[in-house]
PDB file of C-alpha atoms in Angstrom:
ATOM      1  CA  MET A 161      16.591  -4.008  31.271  1.00 47.00           C
ATOM      2  CA  ALA A 162      14.351  -4.543  27.897  1.00 57.00           C
ATOM      3  CA  ALA A 163      12.808  -1.321  25.670  1.00 68.00           C
ATOM      4  CA  ARG A 164       9.141  -1.028  26.441  1.00 80.00           C
ATOM      5  CA  ALA A 165       7.322  -1.853  23.991  1.00 87.00           C
ATOM      6  CA  VAL A 166       5.779   0.888  21.630  1.00 91.00           C
ATOM      7  CA  ARG A 167       1.990   1.099  22.247  1.00 94.00           C
ATOM      8  CA  VAL A 168       0.115   1.898  19.087  1.00 95.00           C
ATOM      9  CA  ALA A 169      -3.279   3.218  17.953  1.00 96.00           C
ATOM     10  CA  LEU A 170      -5.475   1.705  14.984  1.00 97.00           C
ATOM     11  CA  VAL A 171      -7.337   4.526  13.134  1.00 98.00           C
ATOM     12  CA  GLY A 172      -9.854   2.886  10.513  1.00 96.00           C
ATOM     13  CA  CYS A 173     -10.896  -0.976  10.971  1.00 94.00           C
ATOM     14  CA  GLY A 174     -11.553  -1.633   7.196  1.00 89.00           C
ATOM     15  CA  THR A 175     -10.260  -4.435   4.963  1.00 85.00           C
ATOM     16  CA  ILE A 176      -6.466  -3.304   5.464  1.00 90.00           C
ATOM     17  CA  VAL A 177      -5.840  -3.062   9.208  1.00 92.00           C
ATOM     18  CA  GLN A 178      -5.924  -6.835   9.018  1.00 90.00           C
ATOM     19  CA  HIS A 179      -2.797  -6.465   7.062  1.00 88.00           C
ATOM     20  CA  HIS A 180      -1.022  -3.951   9.800  1.00 91.00           C
ATOM     21  CA  LEU A 181      -2.251  -6.075  12.739  1.00 88.00           C
ATOM     22  CA  LYS A 182      -0.405  -8.908  10.970  1.00 87.00           C
ATOM     23  CA  ALA A 183       2.508  -6.851  10.415  1.00 86.00           C
ATOM     24  CA  LEU A 184       2.639  -5.817  13.946  1.00 87.00           C
ATOM     25  CA  GLN A 185       2.293  -9.346  15.477  1.00 83.00           C
ATOM     26  CA  GLN A 186       4.918 -10.688  13.586  1.00 83.00           C
ATOM     27  CA  SER A 187       7.234  -7.604  14.132  1.00 80.00           C
ATOM     28  CA  SER A 188      10.499  -8.089  16.092  1.00 73.00           C
ATOM     29  CA  HIS A 189       9.906  -4.867  17.836  1.00 82.00           C
ATOM     30  CA  ALA A 190       7.985  -4.984  21.000  1.00 85.00           C
ATOM     31  CA  ALA A 191       4.192  -3.153  19.953  1.00 88.00           C
ATOM     32  CA  THR A 192       1.071  -3.455  21.723  1.00 91.00           C
ATOM     33  CA  VAL A 193      -2.225  -1.823  20.628  1.00 93.00           C
ATOM     34  CA  THR A 194      -3.471   0.459  22.983  1.00 94.00           C
ATOM     35  CA  ALA A 195      -6.171   1.778  21.409  1.00 96.00           C
ATOM     36  CA  VAL A 196      -8.729   0.888  18.451  1.00 97.00           C
ATOM     37  CA  VAL A 197     -10.644   3.933  16.666  1.00 97.00           C
ATOM     38  CA  ASP A 198     -13.201   3.917  13.942  1.00 97.00           C
ATOM     39  CA  VAL A 199     -16.556   5.235  13.440  1.00 96.00           C
ATOM     40  CA  ASP A 200     -18.514   2.383  13.346  1.00 95.00           C
ATOM     41  CA  ARG A 201     -18.051   1.672  16.788  1.00 96.00           C
ATOM     42  CA  GLY A 202     -19.476  -2.158  16.584  1.00 95.00           C
ATOM     43  CA  ARG A 203     -16.292  -2.760  13.923  1.00 94.00           C
ATOM     44  CA  ALA A 204     -14.169  -1.490  16.361  1.00 95.00           C
ATOM     45  CA  GLU A 205     -15.082  -3.815  19.144  1.00 94.00           C
ATOM     46  CA  GLU A 206     -14.848  -6.591  16.655  1.00 93.00           C
ATOM     47  CA  LEU A 207     -11.336  -5.489  16.169  1.00 93.00           C
ATOM     48  CA  ALA A 208     -10.570  -5.238  19.604  1.00 93.00           C
ATOM     49  CA  ALA A 209     -11.733  -8.496  20.073  1.00 91.00           C
ATOM     50  CA  LEU A 210      -9.346 -10.063  18.068  1.00 86.00           C
ATOM     51  CA  LEU A 211      -6.718  -9.033  20.097  1.00 83.00           C
ATOM     52  CA  PRO A 212      -4.627 -10.579  22.851  1.00 68.00           C
ATOM     53  CA  ARG A 213      -6.585 -10.972  26.139  1.00 50.00           C
ATOM     54  CA  ALA A 214      -3.498  -9.651  28.044  1.00 43.00           C
ATOM     55  CA  GLN A 215      -3.449  -6.311  25.940  1.00 47.00           C
ATOM     56  CA  GLN A 216      -7.476  -6.072  27.396  1.00 47.00           C
ATOM     57  CA  GLU A 217      -6.753  -7.024  31.022  1.00 47.00           C
ATOM     58  CA  ASP A 218      -3.367  -5.264  31.691  1.00 48.00           C
ATOM     59  CA  SER A 219      -4.331  -2.189  33.843  1.00 46.00           C
ATOM     60  CA  THR A 220      -1.185  -0.480  32.744  1.00 48.00           C
ATOM     61  CA  GLU A 221      -1.873  -1.169  29.140  1.00 56.00           C
ATOM     62  CA  ALA A 222      -5.655  -1.298  28.633  1.00 73.00           C
ATOM     63  CA  LEU A 223      -6.967  -1.676  24.979  1.00 91.00           C
ATOM     64  CA  LYS A 224      -9.732   1.316  24.853  1.00 94.00           C
ATOM     65  CA  VAL A 225     -12.064   1.640  21.886  1.00 96.00           C
ATOM     66  CA  PHE A 226     -13.135   5.155  20.351  1.00 97.00           C
ATOM     67  CA  THR A 227     -15.347   6.688  17.355  1.00 97.00           C
ATOM     68  CA  SER A 228     -12.798   9.337  17.207  1.00 97.00           C
ATOM     69  CA  LEU A 229      -9.358  10.245  17.123  1.00 97.00           C
ATOM     70  CA  THR A 230      -9.521  13.580  18.940  1.00 97.00           C
ATOM     71  CA  ASP A 231     -10.784  11.544  21.467  1.00 97.00           C
ATOM     72  CA  ALA A 232      -8.708   8.918  21.365  1.00 97.00           C
ATOM     73  CA  LEU A 233      -5.522  11.600  21.078  1.00 97.00           C
ATOM     74  CA  GLN A 234      -7.138  13.296  24.579  1.00 97.00           C
ATOM     75  CA  TRP A 235      -6.553  10.021  26.592  1.00 96.00           C
ATOM     76  CA  GLY A 236      -3.348   9.723  24.819  1.00 95.00           C
ATOM     77  CA  GLU A 237      -1.941   6.388  26.203  1.00 94.00           C
ATOM     78  CA  PHE A 238      -0.008   5.877  23.010  1.00 95.00           C
ATOM     79  CA  ASP A 239       2.946   6.467  21.366  1.00 96.00           C
ATOM     80  CA  ALA A 240       2.214   5.773  17.729  1.00 97.00           C
ATOM     81  CA  VAL A 241      -0.822   5.970  15.186  1.00 98.00           C
ATOM     82  CA  ILE A 242      -1.423   4.174  11.767  1.00 97.00           C
ATOM     83  CA  VAL A 243      -3.842   5.811  10.253  1.00 98.00           C
ATOM     84  CA  MET A 244      -5.858   3.590   7.850  1.00 97.00           C
ATOM     85  CA  VAL A 245      -9.125   5.981   6.385  1.00 96.00           C
ATOM     86  CA  PRO A 246     -10.578   6.693   2.963  1.00 95.00           C
ATOM     87  CA  HIS A 247      -8.025   9.133   1.264  1.00 96.00           C
ATOM     88  CA  HIS A 248     -10.042  12.451   1.925  1.00 96.00           C
ATOM     89  CA  LEU A 249      -9.170  12.374   5.447  1.00 97.00           C
ATOM     90  CA  HIS A 250      -5.867  11.650   5.513  1.00 97.00           C
ATOM     91  CA  GLU A 251      -4.944  15.210   5.991  1.00 97.00           C
ATOM     92  CA  PRO A 252      -7.171  16.248   8.652  1.00 97.00           C
ATOM     93  CA  LEU A 253      -6.315  13.025  10.921  1.00 98.00           C
ATOM     94  CA  ALA A 254      -2.543  13.092   9.678  1.00 97.00           C
ATOM     95  CA  THR A 255      -2.620  16.971  11.064  1.00 96.00           C
ATOM     96  CA  GLU A 256      -4.156  15.842  14.632  1.00 97.00           C
ATOM     97  CA  CYS A 257      -1.478  13.231  14.985  1.00 97.00           C
ATOM     98  CA  LEU A 258       1.589  15.252  14.270  1.00 96.00           C
ATOM     99  CA  GLN A 259       0.473  18.176  16.111  1.00 95.00           C
ATOM    100  CA  ALA A 260      -0.477  15.762  18.918  1.00 96.00           C
ATOM    101  CA  GLY A 261       3.486  14.955  19.108  1.00 95.00           C
ATOM    102  CA  LYS A 262       2.637  11.516  18.052  1.00 97.00           C
ATOM    103  CA  HIS A 263       4.874   9.218  15.949  1.00 97.00           C
ATOM    104  CA  LEU A 264       2.682   8.507  12.644  1.00 97.00           C
ATOM    105  CA  LEU A 265       2.206   5.795   9.758  1.00 97.00           C
ATOM    106  CA  LEU A 266       0.091   7.015   7.604  1.00 97.00           C
ATOM    107  CA  GLU A 267      -1.743   4.690   4.496  1.00 96.00           C
ATOM    108  CA  LYS A 268      -0.696   5.285   1.312  1.00 94.00           C
ATOM    109  CA  PRO A 269      -1.590   7.282  -1.297  1.00 94.00           C
ATOM    110  CA  LEU A 270      -0.179  10.626   1.169  1.00 95.00           C
ATOM    111  CA  ALA A 271      -3.496  12.273   0.461  1.00 96.00           C
ATOM    112  CA  HIS A 272      -6.290  12.516  -2.458  1.00 95.00           C
ATOM    113  CA  THR A 273      -5.578  15.761  -3.652  1.00 95.00           C
ATOM    114  CA  VAL A 274      -1.919  17.643  -3.963  1.00 95.00           C
ATOM    115  CA  GLU A 275      -2.608  21.055  -1.912  1.00 96.00           C
ATOM    116  CA  SER A 276      -3.917  17.857   0.950  1.00 97.00           C
ATOM    117  CA  CYS A 277      -0.135  16.493   0.181  1.00 96.00           C
ATOM    118  CA  GLN A 278       1.750  19.580   0.713  1.00 97.00           C
ATOM    119  CA  LYS A 279      -0.455  20.586   3.799  1.00 96.00           C
ATOM    120  CA  ILE A 280       0.943  17.454   5.527  1.00 96.00           C
ATOM    121  CA  LEU A 281       4.251  17.610   4.458  1.00 95.00           C
ATOM    122  CA  LYS A 282       4.656  21.451   5.588  1.00 94.00           C
ATOM    123  CA  HIS A 283       3.557  19.963   9.393  1.00 92.00           C
ATOM    124  CA  ALA A 284       5.669  17.325   8.977  1.00 93.00           C
ATOM    125  CA  GLU A 285       8.312  19.431   8.553  1.00 91.00           C
ATOM    126  CA  GLY A 286       8.426  21.026  11.819  1.00 83.00           C
ATOM    127  CA  ILE A 287       8.772  17.704  13.800  1.00 87.00           C
ATOM    128  CA  LYS A 288      11.980  16.635  15.305  1.00 86.00           C
ATOM    129  CA  HIS A 289      11.570  13.876  17.719  1.00 90.00           C
ATOM    130  CA  GLN A 290       8.543  12.014  15.681  1.00 94.00           C
ATOM    131  CA  VAL A 291       8.305   9.295  13.274  1.00 95.00           C
ATOM    132  CA  PHE A 292       6.116  10.129  10.115  1.00 96.00           C
ATOM    133  CA  MET A 293       6.138   7.721   7.413  1.00 95.00           C
ATOM    134  CA  VAL A 294       4.045   7.025   4.649  1.00 95.00           C
ATOM    135  CA  GLY A 295       2.713   3.326   4.273  1.00 93.00           C
ATOM    136  CA  GLU A 296       4.407   2.527   0.875  1.00 91.00           C
ATOM    137  CA  ASN A 297       4.916  -1.518   1.490  1.00 89.00           C
ATOM    138  CA  SER A 298       6.121  -2.400  -2.240  1.00 92.00           C
ATOM    139  CA  VAL A 299       9.754  -1.773  -1.628  1.00 92.00           C
ATOM    140  CA  PHE A 300       9.767  -4.474   1.302  1.00 90.00           C
ATOM    141  CA  TRP A 301       8.068  -6.647  -0.753  1.00 92.00           C
ATOM    142  CA  PRO A 302      10.566  -9.767  -0.465  1.00 93.00           C
ATOM    143  CA  GLU A 303      10.099 -10.474  -4.562  1.00 95.00           C
ATOM    144  CA  VAL A 304      10.842  -7.015  -5.265  1.00 96.00           C
ATOM    145  CA  GLN A 305      13.626  -6.917  -2.960  1.00 95.00           C
ATOM    146  CA  LYS A 306      15.195 -10.265  -4.531  1.00 96.00           C
ATOM    147  CA  ALA A 307      14.641  -8.339  -8.176  1.00 97.00           C
ATOM    148  CA  GLN A 308      17.036  -5.184  -6.617  1.00 97.00           C
ATOM    149  CA  GLU A 309      19.353  -8.000  -5.646  1.00 97.00           C
ATOM    150  CA  LEU A 310      19.362 -10.138  -8.723  1.00 97.00           C
ATOM    151  CA  ILE A 311      20.057  -6.555 -10.944  1.00 98.00           C
ATOM    152  CA  GLU A 312      22.838  -5.952  -8.388  1.00 97.00           C
ATOM    153  CA  SER A 313      24.531  -8.891  -8.950  1.00 97.00           C
ATOM    154  CA  GLY A 314      24.756  -8.251 -12.671  1.00 97.00           C
ATOM    155  CA  ILE A 315      22.877 -11.522 -13.583  1.00 97.00           C
ATOM    156  CA  ILE A 316      20.527  -9.907 -16.110  1.00 97.00           C
ATOM    157  CA  GLY A 317      23.353  -7.430 -17.346  1.00 97.00           C
ATOM    158  CA  GLU A 318      22.128  -3.453 -18.249  1.00 97.00           C
ATOM    159  CA  PRO A 319      18.672  -3.303 -17.202  1.00 98.00           C
ATOM    160  CA  TYR A 320      16.698  -1.103 -19.907  1.00 98.00           C
ATOM    161  CA  PHE A 321      13.158  -1.728 -19.452  1.00 98.00           C
ATOM    162  CA  ALA A 322      10.025  -2.547 -17.187  1.00 98.00           C
ATOM    163  CA  GLN A 323       6.673  -3.501 -17.618  1.00 98.00           C
ATOM    164  CA  ALA A 324       4.234  -3.045 -14.900  1.00 98.00           C
ATOM    165  CA  ASN A 325       0.637  -4.623 -14.189  1.00 97.00           C
ATOM    166  CA  TYR A 326      -1.086  -3.602 -11.399  1.00 94.00           C
ATOM    167  CA  TRP A 327      -4.915  -5.468 -11.560  1.00 90.00           C
ATOM    168  CA  GLU A 328      -7.512  -6.440  -9.461  1.00 83.00           C
ATOM    169  CA  SER A 329     -10.106  -8.680 -11.044  1.00 79.00           C
ATOM    170  CA  LEU A 330     -13.651  -9.248  -9.127  1.00 63.00           C
ATOM    171  CA  GLY A 331     -14.044 -12.363 -11.027  1.00 53.00           C
ATOM    172  CA  SER A 332     -10.453 -13.871  -9.793  1.00 55.00           C
ATOM    173  CA  MET A 333      -9.060 -12.350  -7.041  1.00 52.00           C
ATOM    174  CA  ASP A 334      -9.623 -12.747  -3.144  1.00 48.00           C
ATOM    175  CA  PHE A 335      -8.068  -9.678  -2.215  1.00 45.00           C
ATOM    176  CA  ALA A 336     -10.804  -7.573  -4.543  1.00 50.00           C
ATOM    177  CA  GLU A 337     -13.457  -8.941  -1.927  1.00 54.00           C
ATOM    178  CA  ASP A 338     -14.302  -5.345  -0.867  1.00 56.00           C
ATOM    179  CA  PHE A 339     -15.015  -4.430  -4.507  1.00 55.00           C
ATOM    180  CA  ARG A 340     -18.322  -6.164  -4.382  1.00 58.00           C
ATOM    181  CA  ASP A 341     -19.557  -3.488  -1.788  1.00 59.00           C
ATOM    182  CA  LYS A 342     -21.342  -0.337  -4.376  1.00 60.00           C
ATOM    183  CA  ASP A 343     -21.327   1.893  -1.986  1.00 68.00           C
ATOM    184  CA  ASN A 344     -17.298   1.193  -1.224  1.00 78.00           C
ATOM    185  CA  TRP A 345     -15.489   5.054  -0.664  1.00 82.00           C
ATOM    186  CA  PHE A 346     -12.755   3.632  -3.197  1.00 80.00           C
ATOM    187  CA  TYR A 347     -15.767   4.307  -5.915  1.00 80.00           C
ATOM    188  CA  ASP A 348     -15.848   7.877  -5.320  1.00 85.00           C
ATOM    189  CA  PRO A 349     -13.275  10.371  -6.516  1.00 87.00           C
ATOM    190  CA  ALA A 350     -14.802  13.007  -3.746  1.00 89.00           C
ATOM    191  CA  ARG A 351     -13.242  10.981  -1.260  1.00 91.00           C
ATOM    192  CA  ALA A 352     -10.937   8.563  -3.301  1.00 91.00           C
ATOM    193  CA  GLY A 353      -9.166  11.243  -5.287  1.00 93.00           C
ATOM    194  CA  GLY A 354      -9.392   9.063  -8.621  1.00 92.00           C
ATOM    195  CA  GLY A 355      -9.692   5.671  -9.963  1.00 89.00           C
ATOM    196  CA  VAL A 356      -7.164   2.618 -10.056  1.00 90.00           C
ATOM    197  CA  LEU A 357      -4.296   4.926  -9.934  1.00 92.00           C
ATOM    198  CA  MET A 358      -4.915   6.176  -6.127  1.00 91.00           C
ATOM    199  CA  LYS A 359      -6.254   2.875  -5.327  1.00 87.00           C
ATOM    200  CA  GLY A 360      -2.914   0.951  -6.138  1.00 88.00           C
ATOM    201  CA  ALA A 361      -0.984   2.099  -8.642  1.00 92.00           C
ATOM    202  CA  THR A 362       1.377   3.599  -5.832  1.00 91.00           C
ATOM    203  CA  HIS A 363       2.891   0.199  -5.072  1.00 93.00           C
ATOM    204  CA  TRP A 364       3.903  -0.669  -8.708  1.00 96.00           C
ATOM    205  CA  ILE A 365       5.766   2.779  -9.371  1.00 96.00           C
ATOM    206  CA  ARG A 366       7.662   2.635  -6.326  1.00 96.00           C
ATOM    207  CA  PRO A 367       9.279  -0.451  -7.300  1.00 97.00           C
ATOM    208  CA  LEU A 368      10.200   1.228 -10.815  1.00 98.00           C
ATOM    209  CA  ARG A 369      12.158   3.887  -9.015  1.00 97.00           C
ATOM    210  CA  LEU A 370      14.078   1.446  -6.869  1.00 97.00           C
ATOM    211  CA  TRP A 371      14.958  -0.173  -9.878  1.00 98.00           C
ATOM    212  CA  PHE A 372      15.755   2.800 -12.134  1.00 98.00           C
ATOM    213  CA  GLY A 373      15.517   5.793 -10.224  1.00 97.00           C
ATOM    214  CA  ASP A 374      13.574   8.879 -10.808  1.00 97.00           C
ATOM    215  CA  ILE A 375      10.716   9.473 -12.975  1.00 98.00           C
ATOM    216  CA  VAL A 376      11.341  13.098 -15.314  1.00 98.00           C
ATOM    217  CA  GLU A 377       8.897  12.455 -17.908  1.00 98.00           C
ATOM    218  CA  VAL A 378       5.367  10.892 -18.597  1.00 98.00           C
ATOM    219  CA  VAL A 379       3.176   9.857 -21.301  1.00 98.00           C
ATOM    220  CA  GLY A 380      -0.551   8.600 -20.167  1.00 97.00           C
ATOM    221  CA  THR A 381      -3.719   7.386 -21.132  1.00 97.00           C
ATOM    222  CA  LEU A 382      -7.249   7.065 -18.868  1.00 95.00           C
ATOM    223  CA  GLY A 383      -9.910   5.031 -19.590  1.00 93.00           C
ATOM    224  CA  TYR A 384     -13.268   4.105 -17.989  1.00 89.00           C
ATOM    225  CA  PRO A 385     -14.747   1.047 -19.042  1.00 85.00           C
ATOM    226  CA  TYR A 386     -15.759   0.052 -15.382  1.00 74.00           C
ATOM    227  CA  LYS A 387     -17.612   3.145 -15.194  1.00 66.00           C
ATOM    228  CA  LEU A 388     -21.165   1.863 -16.388  1.00 50.00           C
ATOM    229  CA  VAL A 389     -21.087  -1.032 -13.566  1.00 56.00           C
ATOM    230  CA  ARG A 390     -19.802   1.199 -10.664  1.00 64.00           C
ATOM    231  CA  GLN A 391     -16.665   3.108 -10.746  1.00 68.00           C
ATOM    232  CA  LYS A 392     -16.900   7.032 -11.524  1.00 79.00           C
ATOM    233  CA  SER A 393     -13.136   7.151 -11.849  1.00 87.00           C
ATOM    234  CA  GLU A 394     -10.955   5.985 -14.173  1.00 91.00           C
ATOM    235  CA  SER A 395     -10.527   2.030 -13.925  1.00 89.00           C
ATOM    236  CA  LEU A 396      -8.043   1.724 -17.017  1.00 93.00           C
ATOM    237  CA  ALA A 397      -4.723   3.460 -16.711  1.00 96.00           C
ATOM    238  CA  HIS A 398      -1.516   3.361 -19.317  1.00 97.00           C
ATOM    239  CA  ALA A 399       1.652   5.563 -19.003  1.00 98.00           C
ATOM    240  CA  MET A 400       4.892   5.141 -20.335  1.00 98.00           C
ATOM    241  CA  LEU A 401       7.868   6.374 -17.792  1.00 98.00           C
ATOM    242  CA  ARG A 402      11.026   7.506 -18.682  1.00 98.00           C
ATOM    243  CA  PHE A 403      13.643   7.871 -16.052  1.00 98.00           C
ATOM    244  CA  GLY A 404      16.202  10.227 -15.153  1.00 97.00           C
ATOM    245  CA  SER A 405      18.779   7.003 -15.478  1.00 96.00           C
ATOM    246  CA  GLY A 406      17.620   7.063 -19.671  1.00 96.00           C
ATOM    247  CA  LYS A 407      15.615   3.587 -18.846  1.00 98.00           C
ATOM    248  CA  THR A 408      12.022   3.105 -19.761  1.00 98.00           C
ATOM    249  CA  ALA A 409       9.019   0.983 -18.628  1.00 98.00           C
ATOM    250  CA  VAL A 410       5.348   0.807 -19.117  1.00 98.00           C
ATOM    251  CA  LEU A 411       2.779   0.929 -16.243  1.00 98.00           C
ATOM    252  CA  HIS A 412      -0.830  -0.854 -16.965  1.00 97.00           C
ATOM    253  CA  CYS A 413      -3.294  -0.525 -14.318  1.00 95.00           C
ATOM    254  CA  HIS A 414      -6.431  -2.148 -14.592  1.00 92.00           C
ATOM    255  CA  PHE A 415     -10.039  -3.051 -13.055  1.00 85.00           C
ATOM    256  CA  THR A 416     -12.448  -5.263 -13.956  1.00 82.00           C
ATOM    257  CA  ASP A 417     -15.480  -7.356 -13.193  1.00 77.00           C
ATOM    258  CA  ILE A 418     -14.345  -9.865 -15.639  1.00 79.00           C
ATOM    259  CA  PRO A 419     -12.129 -13.370 -15.044  1.00 79.00           C
ATOM    260  CA  MET A 420      -8.668 -12.483 -16.098  1.00 81.00           C
ATOM    261  CA  TYR A 421      -5.653 -14.140 -16.691  1.00 84.00           C
ATOM    262  CA  PRO A 422      -3.029 -13.694 -14.115  1.00 87.00           C
ATOM    263  CA  LEU A 423      -1.029 -10.995 -15.912  1.00 92.00           C
ATOM    264  CA  PRO A 424       2.772 -10.547 -14.230  1.00 95.00           C
ATOM    265  CA  PHE A 425       2.960  -8.177 -11.690  1.00 96.00           C
ATOM    266  CA  PHE A 426       6.664  -7.068 -13.291  1.00 97.00           C
ATOM    267  CA  GLN A 427       8.952  -7.794 -15.962  1.00 98.00           C
ATOM    268  CA  ILE A 428      12.839  -6.513 -15.976  1.00 98.00           C
ATOM    269  CA  PHE A 429      14.676  -6.661 -19.352  1.00 98.00           C
ATOM    270  CA  GLY A 430      17.865  -6.336 -18.983  1.00 98.00           C
ATOM    271  CA  ASP A 431      20.669  -7.130 -22.287  1.00 97.00           C
ATOM    272  CA  LYS A 432      21.505 -10.836 -20.093  1.00 96.00           C
ATOM    273  CA  GLY A 433      18.683 -12.063 -19.251  1.00 97.00           C
ATOM    274  CA  GLU A 434      14.890 -11.109 -17.726  1.00 98.00           C
ATOM    275  CA  ILE A 435      13.500 -10.993 -14.252  1.00 98.00           C
ATOM    276  CA  THR A 436       9.452 -11.758 -13.636  1.00 97.00           C
ATOM    277  CA  ILE A 437       7.661 -11.549 -10.376  1.00 96.00           C
ATOM    278  CA  ASP A 438       4.231 -13.580 -10.604  1.00 93.00           C
ATOM    279  CA  GLY A 439       1.250 -11.605 -10.806  1.00 88.00           C
ATOM    280  CA  SER A 440      -0.241 -13.026  -7.429  1.00 84.00           C
ATOM    281  CA  PHE A 441      -0.070 -11.318  -3.969  1.00 78.00           C
ATOM    282  CA  ASP A 442       0.815 -14.870  -3.060  1.00 81.00           C
ATOM    283  CA  GLY A 443       4.238 -13.902  -4.685  1.00 83.00           C
ATOM    284  CA  GLY A 444       6.344 -15.964  -6.659  1.00 90.00           C
ATOM    285  CA  MET A 445       9.225 -15.070  -9.209  1.00 95.00           C
ATOM    286  CA  SER A 446      11.643 -16.475 -11.947  1.00 96.00           C
ATOM    287  CA  LEU A 447      14.559 -15.922 -13.703  1.00 97.00           C
ATOM    288  CA  ARG A 448      15.634 -16.279 -17.556  1.00 96.00           C
ATOM    289  CA  THR A 449      18.987 -15.698 -18.912  1.00 95.00           C
ATOM    290  CA  ARG A 450      21.216 -16.306 -21.906  1.00 91.00           C
ATOM    291  CA  ASP A 451      22.599 -19.632 -19.803  1.00 89.00           C
ATOM    292  CA  ASN A 452      19.343 -20.573 -19.015  1.00 91.00           C
ATOM    293  CA  PRO A 453      16.829 -19.787 -21.655  1.00 88.00           C
ATOM    294  CA  LYS A 454      13.969 -22.252 -20.216  1.00 88.00           C
ATOM    295  CA  GLY A 455      14.251 -20.284 -17.094  1.00 88.00           C
ATOM    296  CA  GLN A 456      14.513 -21.271 -13.527  1.00 90.00           C
ATOM    297  CA  HIS A 457      11.346 -20.503 -11.134  1.00 90.00           C
ATOM    298  CA  LEU A 458      12.639 -18.809  -7.727  1.00 88.00           C
ATOM    299  CA  GLY A 459       9.522 -19.426  -5.870  1.00 81.00           C
ATOM    300  CA  SER A 460       7.635 -17.344  -3.709  1.00 78.00           C
ATOM    301  CA  LEU A 461       9.668 -15.557  -1.128  1.00 76.00           C
ATOM    302  CA  GLY A 462       6.634 -14.065   0.916  1.00 73.00           C
ATOM    303  CA  GLY A 463       4.449 -11.738  -1.435  1.00 66.00           C
ATOM    304  CA  TYR A 464       2.359  -8.908  -0.376  1.00 66.00           C
TER     305      TYR A 464
END
């Protein structure tokens, strides 16, 4: 007998929800969305209209729209919640979900302050039959996993250094379309907790930790070149990282409104070769070794 599909509530109907919805639809594990939540009811209803009609007509798995998580939890006809809201709302909404006994996938970052992160973790420590996960998906990017496979194969020898470039350019990236809204909460440090580092740097830090281990020392600088346009927090950040393994890396994070040449997202250097992950959310990577100095393009493995 087939297992019942996991019933999911989507909380927050902004840009990122489309990525989660696509993942749910492509998952090998059966899942059905039974609740959509957003303070803007019209936006929630627009998302609900995109879901398969069967989910809206099946009386046992009826899809409902709510304007608050509290109301959705009182109804309660779902097993898991995906929370995709501004960072300053992570703590109260995550706490509600965990206390209600729901499985929780919380978009990164964990929260907008260290204090809020600690409070969420304290609530999570007491759960026994729930799954709680932060939505840090970069370790599952096909190119990141392929890089780990190549490192483990020894083809680039012993890795010793990596460069990571997280950048978004209004002038050259469709993914940055949401940045064109001058009132976007991303620009408010009280809600976002910071600028470029809080927006996406975690996606670049996590693969470095996968490849090199835990970070033990950081030296960094912050810059504000985009502040005169709209960004109220840092729009430029550089960090030199030292890992417990003795390896080192440089992290470069940059928001800009000018067109940019697509810097590689990652370069990993070993004593026998180098791996490059292209600077595109569509994916792509290449490999260079002493035996093949011209390099081998491995193509796009799937991307973001």
